PDB file of C-alpha atoms in Angstrom:
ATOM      1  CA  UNK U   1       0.000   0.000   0.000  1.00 53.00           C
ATOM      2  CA  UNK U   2       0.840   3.418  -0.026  1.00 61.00           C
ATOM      3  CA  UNK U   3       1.176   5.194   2.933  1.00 84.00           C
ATOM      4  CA  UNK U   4       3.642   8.005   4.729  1.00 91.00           C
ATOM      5  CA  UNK U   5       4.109   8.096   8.180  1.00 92.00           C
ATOM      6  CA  UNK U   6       6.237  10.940  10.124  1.00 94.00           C
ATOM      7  CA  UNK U   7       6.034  12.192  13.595  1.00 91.00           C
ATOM      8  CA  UNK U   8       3.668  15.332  14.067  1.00 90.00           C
ATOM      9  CA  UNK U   9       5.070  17.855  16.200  1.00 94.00           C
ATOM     10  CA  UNK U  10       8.809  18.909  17.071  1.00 96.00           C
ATOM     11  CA  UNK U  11       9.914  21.382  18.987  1.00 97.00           C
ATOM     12  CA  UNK U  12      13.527  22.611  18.841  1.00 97.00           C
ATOM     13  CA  UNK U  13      15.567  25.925  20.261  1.00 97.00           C
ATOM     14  CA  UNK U  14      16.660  28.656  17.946  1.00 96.00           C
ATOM     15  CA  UNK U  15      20.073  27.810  16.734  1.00 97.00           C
ATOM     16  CA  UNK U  16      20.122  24.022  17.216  1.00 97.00           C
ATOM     17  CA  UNK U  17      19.345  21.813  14.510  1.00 97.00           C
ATOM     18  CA  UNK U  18      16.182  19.817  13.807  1.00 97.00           C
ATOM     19  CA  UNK U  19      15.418  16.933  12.156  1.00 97.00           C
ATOM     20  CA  UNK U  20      12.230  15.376  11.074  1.00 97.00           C
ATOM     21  CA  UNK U  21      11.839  12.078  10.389  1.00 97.00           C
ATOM     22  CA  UNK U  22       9.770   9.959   7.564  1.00 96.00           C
ATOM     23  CA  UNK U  23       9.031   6.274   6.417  1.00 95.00           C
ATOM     24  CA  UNK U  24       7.424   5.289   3.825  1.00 92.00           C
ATOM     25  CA  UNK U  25       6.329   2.204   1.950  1.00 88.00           C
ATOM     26  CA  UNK U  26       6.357   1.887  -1.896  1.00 83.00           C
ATOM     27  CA  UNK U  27       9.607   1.175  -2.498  1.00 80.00           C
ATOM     28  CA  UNK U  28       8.824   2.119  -5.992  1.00 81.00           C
ATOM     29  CA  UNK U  29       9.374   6.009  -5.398  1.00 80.00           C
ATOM     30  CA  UNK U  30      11.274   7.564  -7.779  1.00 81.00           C
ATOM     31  CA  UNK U  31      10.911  10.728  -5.827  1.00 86.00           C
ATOM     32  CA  UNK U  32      10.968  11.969  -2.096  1.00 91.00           C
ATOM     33  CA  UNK U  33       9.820  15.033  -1.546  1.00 92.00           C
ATOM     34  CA  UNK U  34       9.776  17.985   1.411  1.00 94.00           C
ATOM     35  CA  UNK U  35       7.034  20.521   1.529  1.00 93.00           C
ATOM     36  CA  UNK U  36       6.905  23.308   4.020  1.00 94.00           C
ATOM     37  CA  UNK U  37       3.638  25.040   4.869  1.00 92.00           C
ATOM     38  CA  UNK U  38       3.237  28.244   6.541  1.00 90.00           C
ATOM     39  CA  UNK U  39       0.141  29.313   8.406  1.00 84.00           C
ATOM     40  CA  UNK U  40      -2.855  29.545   6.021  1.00 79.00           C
ATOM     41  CA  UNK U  41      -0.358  28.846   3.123  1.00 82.00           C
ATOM     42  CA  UNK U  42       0.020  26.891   0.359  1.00 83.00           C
ATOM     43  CA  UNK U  43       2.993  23.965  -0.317  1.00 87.00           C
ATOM     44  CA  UNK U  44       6.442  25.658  -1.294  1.00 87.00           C
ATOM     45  CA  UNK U  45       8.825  22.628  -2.333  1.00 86.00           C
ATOM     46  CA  UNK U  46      11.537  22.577  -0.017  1.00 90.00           C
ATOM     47  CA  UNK U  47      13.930  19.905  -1.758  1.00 91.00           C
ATOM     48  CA  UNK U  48      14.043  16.966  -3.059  1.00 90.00           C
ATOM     49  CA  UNK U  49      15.739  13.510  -3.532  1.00 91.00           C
ATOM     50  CA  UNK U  50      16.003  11.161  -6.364  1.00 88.00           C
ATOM     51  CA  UNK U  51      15.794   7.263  -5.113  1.00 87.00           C
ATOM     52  CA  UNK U  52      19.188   6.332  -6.353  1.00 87.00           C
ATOM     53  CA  UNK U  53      20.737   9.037  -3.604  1.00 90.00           C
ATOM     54  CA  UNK U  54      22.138   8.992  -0.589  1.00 93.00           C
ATOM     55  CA  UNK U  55      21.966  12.400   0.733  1.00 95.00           C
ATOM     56  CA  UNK U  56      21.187  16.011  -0.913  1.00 94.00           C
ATOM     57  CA  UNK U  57      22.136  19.206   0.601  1.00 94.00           C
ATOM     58  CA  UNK U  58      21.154  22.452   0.019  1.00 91.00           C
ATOM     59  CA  UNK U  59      22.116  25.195   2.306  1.00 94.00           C
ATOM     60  CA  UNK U  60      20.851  24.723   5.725  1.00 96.00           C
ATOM     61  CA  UNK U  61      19.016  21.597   4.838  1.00 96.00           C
ATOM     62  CA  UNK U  62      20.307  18.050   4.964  1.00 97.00           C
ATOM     63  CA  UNK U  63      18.298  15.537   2.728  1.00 97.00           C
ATOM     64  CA  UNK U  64      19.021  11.737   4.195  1.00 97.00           C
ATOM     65  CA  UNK U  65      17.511   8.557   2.089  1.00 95.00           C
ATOM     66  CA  UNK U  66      18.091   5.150   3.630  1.00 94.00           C
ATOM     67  CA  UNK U  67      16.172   3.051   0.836  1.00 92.00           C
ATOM     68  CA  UNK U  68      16.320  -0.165   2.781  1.00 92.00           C
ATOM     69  CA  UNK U  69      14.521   1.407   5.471  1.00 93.00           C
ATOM     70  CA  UNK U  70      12.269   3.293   3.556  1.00 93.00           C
ATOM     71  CA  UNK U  71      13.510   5.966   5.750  1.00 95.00           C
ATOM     72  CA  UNK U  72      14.003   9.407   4.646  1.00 96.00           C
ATOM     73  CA  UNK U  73      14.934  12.779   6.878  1.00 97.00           C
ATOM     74  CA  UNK U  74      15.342  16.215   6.848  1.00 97.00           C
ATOM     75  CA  UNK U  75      17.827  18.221   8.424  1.00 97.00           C
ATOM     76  CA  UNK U  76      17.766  22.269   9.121  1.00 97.00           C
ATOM     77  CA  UNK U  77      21.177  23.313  10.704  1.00 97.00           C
ATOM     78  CA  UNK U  78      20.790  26.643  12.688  1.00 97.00           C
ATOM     79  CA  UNK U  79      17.294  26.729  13.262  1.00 97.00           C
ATOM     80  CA  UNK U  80      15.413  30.032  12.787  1.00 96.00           C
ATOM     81  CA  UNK U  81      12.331  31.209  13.355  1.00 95.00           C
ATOM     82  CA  UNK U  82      11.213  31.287  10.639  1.00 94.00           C
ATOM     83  CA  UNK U  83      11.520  27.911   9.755  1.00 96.00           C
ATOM     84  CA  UNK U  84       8.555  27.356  11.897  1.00 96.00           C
ATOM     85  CA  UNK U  85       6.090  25.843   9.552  1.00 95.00           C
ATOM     86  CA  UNK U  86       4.286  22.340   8.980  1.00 94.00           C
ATOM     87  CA  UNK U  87       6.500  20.347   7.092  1.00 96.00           C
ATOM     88  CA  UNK U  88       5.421  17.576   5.101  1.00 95.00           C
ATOM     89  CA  UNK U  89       7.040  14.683   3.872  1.00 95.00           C
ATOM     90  CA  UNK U  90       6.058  12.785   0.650  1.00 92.00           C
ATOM     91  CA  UNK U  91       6.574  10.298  -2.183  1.00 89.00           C
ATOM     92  CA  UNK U  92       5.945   9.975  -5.491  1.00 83.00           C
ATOM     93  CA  UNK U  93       5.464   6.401  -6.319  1.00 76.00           C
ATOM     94  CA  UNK U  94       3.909   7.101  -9.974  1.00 67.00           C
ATOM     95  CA  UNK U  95       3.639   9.572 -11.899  1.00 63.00           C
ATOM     96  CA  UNK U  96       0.432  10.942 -11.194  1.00 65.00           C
ATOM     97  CA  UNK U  97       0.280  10.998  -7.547  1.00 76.00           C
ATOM     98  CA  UNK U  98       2.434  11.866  -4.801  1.00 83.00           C
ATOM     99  CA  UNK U  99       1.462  10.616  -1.157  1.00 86.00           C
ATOM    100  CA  UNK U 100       1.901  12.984   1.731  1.00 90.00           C
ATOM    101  CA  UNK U 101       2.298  12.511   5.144  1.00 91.00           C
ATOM    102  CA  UNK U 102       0.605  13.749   8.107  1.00 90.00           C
ATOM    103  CA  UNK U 103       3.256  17.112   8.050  1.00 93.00           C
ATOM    104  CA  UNK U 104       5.072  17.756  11.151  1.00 95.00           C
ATOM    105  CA  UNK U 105       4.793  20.894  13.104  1.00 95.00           C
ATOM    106  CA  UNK U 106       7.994  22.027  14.023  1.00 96.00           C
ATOM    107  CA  UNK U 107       7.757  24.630  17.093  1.00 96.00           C
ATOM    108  CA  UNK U 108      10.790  27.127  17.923  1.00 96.00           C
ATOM    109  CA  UNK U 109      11.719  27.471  21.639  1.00 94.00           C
ATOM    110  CA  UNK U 110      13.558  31.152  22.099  1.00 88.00           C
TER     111      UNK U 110
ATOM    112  CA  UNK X   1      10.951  28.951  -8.911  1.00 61.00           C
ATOM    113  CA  UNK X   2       7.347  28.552 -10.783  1.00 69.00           C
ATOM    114  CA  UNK X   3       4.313  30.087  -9.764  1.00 86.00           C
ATOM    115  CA  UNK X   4       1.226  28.922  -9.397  1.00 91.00           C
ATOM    116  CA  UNK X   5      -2.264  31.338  -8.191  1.00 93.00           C
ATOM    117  CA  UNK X   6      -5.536  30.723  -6.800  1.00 95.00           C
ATOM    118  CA  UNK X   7      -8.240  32.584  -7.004  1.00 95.00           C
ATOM    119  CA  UNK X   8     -10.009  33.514  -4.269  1.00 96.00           C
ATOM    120  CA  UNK X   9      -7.842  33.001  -1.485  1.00 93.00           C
ATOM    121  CA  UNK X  10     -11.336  33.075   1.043  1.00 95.00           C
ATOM    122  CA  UNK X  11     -14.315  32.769  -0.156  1.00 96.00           C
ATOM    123  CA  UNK X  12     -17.587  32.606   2.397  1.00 96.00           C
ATOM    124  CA  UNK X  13     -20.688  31.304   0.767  1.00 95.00           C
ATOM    125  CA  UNK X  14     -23.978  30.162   1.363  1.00 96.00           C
ATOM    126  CA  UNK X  15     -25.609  26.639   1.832  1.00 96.00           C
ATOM    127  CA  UNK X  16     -26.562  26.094  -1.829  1.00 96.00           C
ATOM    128  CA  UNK X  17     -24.542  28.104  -3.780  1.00 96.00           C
ATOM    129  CA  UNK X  18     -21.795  27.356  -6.178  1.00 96.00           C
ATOM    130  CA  UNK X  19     -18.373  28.446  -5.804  1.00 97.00           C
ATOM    131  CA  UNK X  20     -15.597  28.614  -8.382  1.00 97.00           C
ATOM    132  CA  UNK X  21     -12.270  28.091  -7.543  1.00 97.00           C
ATOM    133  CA  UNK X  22      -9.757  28.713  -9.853  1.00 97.00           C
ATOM    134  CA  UNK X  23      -6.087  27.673 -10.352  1.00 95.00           C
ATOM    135  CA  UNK X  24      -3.534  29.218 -13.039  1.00 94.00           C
ATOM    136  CA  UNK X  25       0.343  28.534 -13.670  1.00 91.00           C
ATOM    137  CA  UNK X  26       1.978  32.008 -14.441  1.00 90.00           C
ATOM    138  CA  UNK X  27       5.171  31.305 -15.787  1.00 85.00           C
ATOM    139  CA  UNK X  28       4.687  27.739 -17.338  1.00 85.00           C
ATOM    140  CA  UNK X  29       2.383  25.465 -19.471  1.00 86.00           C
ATOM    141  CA  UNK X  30       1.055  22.693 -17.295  1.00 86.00           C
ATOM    142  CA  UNK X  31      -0.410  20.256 -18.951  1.00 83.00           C
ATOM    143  CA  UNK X  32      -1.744  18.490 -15.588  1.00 88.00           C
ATOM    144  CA  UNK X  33      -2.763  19.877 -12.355  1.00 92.00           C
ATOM    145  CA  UNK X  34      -3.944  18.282  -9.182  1.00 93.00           C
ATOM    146  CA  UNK X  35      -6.331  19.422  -6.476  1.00 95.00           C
ATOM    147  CA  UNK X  36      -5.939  18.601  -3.062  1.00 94.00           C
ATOM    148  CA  UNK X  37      -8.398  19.388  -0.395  1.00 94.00           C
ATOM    149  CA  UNK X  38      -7.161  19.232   3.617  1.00 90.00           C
ATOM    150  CA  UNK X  39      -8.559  19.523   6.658  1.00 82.00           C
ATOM    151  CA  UNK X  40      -7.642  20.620   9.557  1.00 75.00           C
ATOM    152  CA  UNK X  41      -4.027  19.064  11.486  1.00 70.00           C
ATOM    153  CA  UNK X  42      -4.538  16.315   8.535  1.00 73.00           C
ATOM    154  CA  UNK X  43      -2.776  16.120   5.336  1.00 79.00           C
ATOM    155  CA  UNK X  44      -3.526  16.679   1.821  1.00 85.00           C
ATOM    156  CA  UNK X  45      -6.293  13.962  -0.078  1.00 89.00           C
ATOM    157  CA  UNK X  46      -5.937  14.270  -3.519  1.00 90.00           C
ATOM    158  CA  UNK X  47      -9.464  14.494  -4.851  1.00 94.00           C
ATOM    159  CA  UNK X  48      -8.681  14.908  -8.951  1.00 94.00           C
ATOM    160  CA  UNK X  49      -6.153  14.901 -11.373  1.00 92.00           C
ATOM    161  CA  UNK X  50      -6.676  16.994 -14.357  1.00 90.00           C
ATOM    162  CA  UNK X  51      -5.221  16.949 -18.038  1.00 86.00           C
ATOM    163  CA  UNK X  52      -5.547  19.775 -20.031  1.00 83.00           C
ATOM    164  CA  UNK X  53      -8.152  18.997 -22.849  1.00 82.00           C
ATOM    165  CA  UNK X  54      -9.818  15.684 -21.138  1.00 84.00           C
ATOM    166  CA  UNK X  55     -11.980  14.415 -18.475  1.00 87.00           C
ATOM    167  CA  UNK X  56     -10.907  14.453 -14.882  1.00 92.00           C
ATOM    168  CA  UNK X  57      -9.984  11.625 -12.965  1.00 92.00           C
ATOM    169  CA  UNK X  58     -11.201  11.666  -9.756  1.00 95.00           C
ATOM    170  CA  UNK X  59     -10.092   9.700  -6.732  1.00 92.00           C
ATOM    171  CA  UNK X  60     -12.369   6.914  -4.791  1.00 91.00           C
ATOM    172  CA  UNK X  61     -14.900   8.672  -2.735  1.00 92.00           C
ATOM    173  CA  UNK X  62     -14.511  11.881  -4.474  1.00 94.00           C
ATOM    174  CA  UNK X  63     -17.788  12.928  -6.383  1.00 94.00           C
ATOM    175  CA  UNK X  64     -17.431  14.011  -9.639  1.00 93.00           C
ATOM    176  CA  UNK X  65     -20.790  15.967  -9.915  1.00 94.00           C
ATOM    177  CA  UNK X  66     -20.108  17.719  -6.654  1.00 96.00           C
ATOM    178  CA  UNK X  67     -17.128  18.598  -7.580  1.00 96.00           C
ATOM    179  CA  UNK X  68     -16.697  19.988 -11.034  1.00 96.00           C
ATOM    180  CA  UNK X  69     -12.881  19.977 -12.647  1.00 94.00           C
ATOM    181  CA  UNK X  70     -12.410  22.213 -15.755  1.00 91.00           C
ATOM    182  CA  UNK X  71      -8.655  22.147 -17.759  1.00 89.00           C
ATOM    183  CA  UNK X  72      -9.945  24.192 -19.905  1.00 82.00           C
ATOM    184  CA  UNK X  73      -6.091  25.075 -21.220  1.00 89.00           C
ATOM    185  CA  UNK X  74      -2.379  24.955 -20.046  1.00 88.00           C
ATOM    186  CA  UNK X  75      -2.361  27.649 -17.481  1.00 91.00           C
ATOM    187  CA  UNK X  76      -6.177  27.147 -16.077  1.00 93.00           C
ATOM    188  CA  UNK X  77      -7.817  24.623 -14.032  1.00 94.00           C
ATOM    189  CA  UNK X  78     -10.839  24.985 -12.391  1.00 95.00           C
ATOM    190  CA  UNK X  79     -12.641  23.642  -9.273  1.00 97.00           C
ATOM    191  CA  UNK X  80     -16.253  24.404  -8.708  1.00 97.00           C
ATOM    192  CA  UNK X  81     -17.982  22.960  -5.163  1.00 97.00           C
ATOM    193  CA  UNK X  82     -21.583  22.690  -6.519  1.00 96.00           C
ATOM    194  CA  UNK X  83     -24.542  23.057  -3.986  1.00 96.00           C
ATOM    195  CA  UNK X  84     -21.965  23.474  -1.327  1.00 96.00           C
ATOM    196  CA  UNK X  85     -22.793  22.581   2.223  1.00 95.00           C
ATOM    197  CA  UNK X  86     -20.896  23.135   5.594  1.00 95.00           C
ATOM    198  CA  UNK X  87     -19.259  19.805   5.336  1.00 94.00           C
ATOM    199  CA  UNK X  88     -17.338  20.963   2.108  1.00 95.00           C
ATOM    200  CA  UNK X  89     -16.042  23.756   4.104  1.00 95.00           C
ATOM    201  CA  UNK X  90     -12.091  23.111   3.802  1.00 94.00           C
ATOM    202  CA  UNK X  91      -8.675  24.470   2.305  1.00 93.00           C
ATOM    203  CA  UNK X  92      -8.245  23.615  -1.405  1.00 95.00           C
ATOM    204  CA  UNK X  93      -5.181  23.151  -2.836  1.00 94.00           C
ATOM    205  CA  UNK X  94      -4.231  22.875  -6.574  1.00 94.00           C
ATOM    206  CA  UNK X  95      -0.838  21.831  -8.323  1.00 92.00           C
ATOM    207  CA  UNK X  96       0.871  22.093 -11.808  1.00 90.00           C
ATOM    208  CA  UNK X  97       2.878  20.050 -13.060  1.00 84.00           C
ATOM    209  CA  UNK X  98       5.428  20.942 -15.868  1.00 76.00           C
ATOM    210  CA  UNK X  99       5.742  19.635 -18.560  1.00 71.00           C
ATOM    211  CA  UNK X 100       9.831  18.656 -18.447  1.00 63.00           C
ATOM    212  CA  UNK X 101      10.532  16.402 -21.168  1.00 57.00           C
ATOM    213  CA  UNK X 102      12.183  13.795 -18.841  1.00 56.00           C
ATOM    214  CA  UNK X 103       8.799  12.498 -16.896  1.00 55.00           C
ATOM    215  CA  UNK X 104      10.188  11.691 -13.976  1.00 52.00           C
ATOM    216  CA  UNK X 105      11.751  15.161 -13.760  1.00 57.00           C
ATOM    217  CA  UNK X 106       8.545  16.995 -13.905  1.00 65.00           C
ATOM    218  CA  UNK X 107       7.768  18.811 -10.876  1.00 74.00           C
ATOM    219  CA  UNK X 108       4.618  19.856  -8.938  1.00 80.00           C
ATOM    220  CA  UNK X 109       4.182  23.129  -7.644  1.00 86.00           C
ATOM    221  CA  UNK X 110       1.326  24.114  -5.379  1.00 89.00           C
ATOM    222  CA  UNK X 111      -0.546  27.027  -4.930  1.00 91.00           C
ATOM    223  CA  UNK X 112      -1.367  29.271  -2.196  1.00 90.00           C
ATOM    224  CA  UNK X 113      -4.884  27.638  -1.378  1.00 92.00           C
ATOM    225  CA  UNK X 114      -8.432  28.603  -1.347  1.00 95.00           C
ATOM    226  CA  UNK X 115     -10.163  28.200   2.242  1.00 94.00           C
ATOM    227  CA  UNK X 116     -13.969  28.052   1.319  1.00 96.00           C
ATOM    228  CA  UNK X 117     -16.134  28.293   4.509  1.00 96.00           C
ATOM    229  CA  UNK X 118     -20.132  27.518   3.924  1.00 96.00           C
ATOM    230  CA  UNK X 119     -22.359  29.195   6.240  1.00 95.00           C
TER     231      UNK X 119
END
């Protein structure tokens, strides 16, 4: 089946890092994507990783794909606050549809 | 990065009215767009897929004569919630996708959502 499953709230302190975490099941994906949403926003693609990487980074964030696990994170060094947002996790098993998660919240401590 | 609009961004209607919803890609052709309806703390449920020039194809449990989808060309889709009722009240969410040559390239961008509430 298709499904995505990721944890739904983190909170972290300004300046540390946080990481959200994802599985999902159709090993299939070609694509695994990260979405943030804003309050009362729309999606705005984050990054991305193709299935036949490792790890992608862009900036501040740290793509990490473990394919065996299904297993697939998302790292944001120096955490602002702005980067508080619902983040969602998905995949992309064909080519029609991709699969989102439940989004995490991620919550700033000062 | 590519744009995509919605139009309205709020809309409050009625019991029994129609509302229009629509969706446009600014700086591409797209020749299939998605929308996506969620509710609150959930995530997105992909109610249709659209291709420019044909029929929609709606997901199970999705009704099609509820909810009318229009691709009417490459840089408009449109959503219409016929004889709306409270329990449609939601946020709606469309996506393009481009139309990269490599498929598996092509990417979906989302606009900024349309939160109908029906009084």
């Amino acid at each position: 089946g298709e499904d995505v499953e990721q944890s739904l709230f983190l909170s972290v302190r300004e300046g540390d890092s946080s990481v959200i975490n994802c599985t999902y099941t159709d090993s299939s994906s070609t694509y695994l994507y990260w979405y943030k949403q804003e309050p009362g926003a729309g999606l705005q693609l984050l990054t991305y990783i193709f299935s036949n990487m490792d790890m992608k980074q862009d900036q501040r964030l740290t793509v990490l794909l473990n394919k065996k696990d299904k297993h697939l994170s998302l790292r944001i060094a120096d955490t602002q606050t702005g980067d508080s947002a619902i983040y969602f996790c998905a995949e992309r098993p064909r080519d029609d549809k991709i699969i989102f998660g439940k989004g995490t919240r991620l919550h700033i401590l000062p | 990065g590519a744009v995509v609009s919605q139009h309205p961004s709020r809309v409050i209607c009625k019991s029994g009215t129609s509302v229009k919803i629509e969706c446009r890609s600014l700086d591409f052709q797209a020749t299939t767009m998605f929308w996506y309806r969620q509710f609150p703390k959930k995530s997105l449920m992909l109610m249709a897929t659209s291709n420019e020039g044909s029929k929609a194809t709606y997901e199970q449990g999705v009704e099609k004569d509820k909810f009318l989808i229009n691709h009417a060309s490459l840089t408009l889709s449109t959503l219409t919630v016929t004889s709306a009722h409270p329990e449609d009240s939601s946020f709606y969410i469309c996506s393009a996708r481009d139309r990269g040559i490599v498929q598996e390239h092509r990417t979906q961008y989302f606009g900024p959502g349309t939160r109908l509430t029906v009084l």
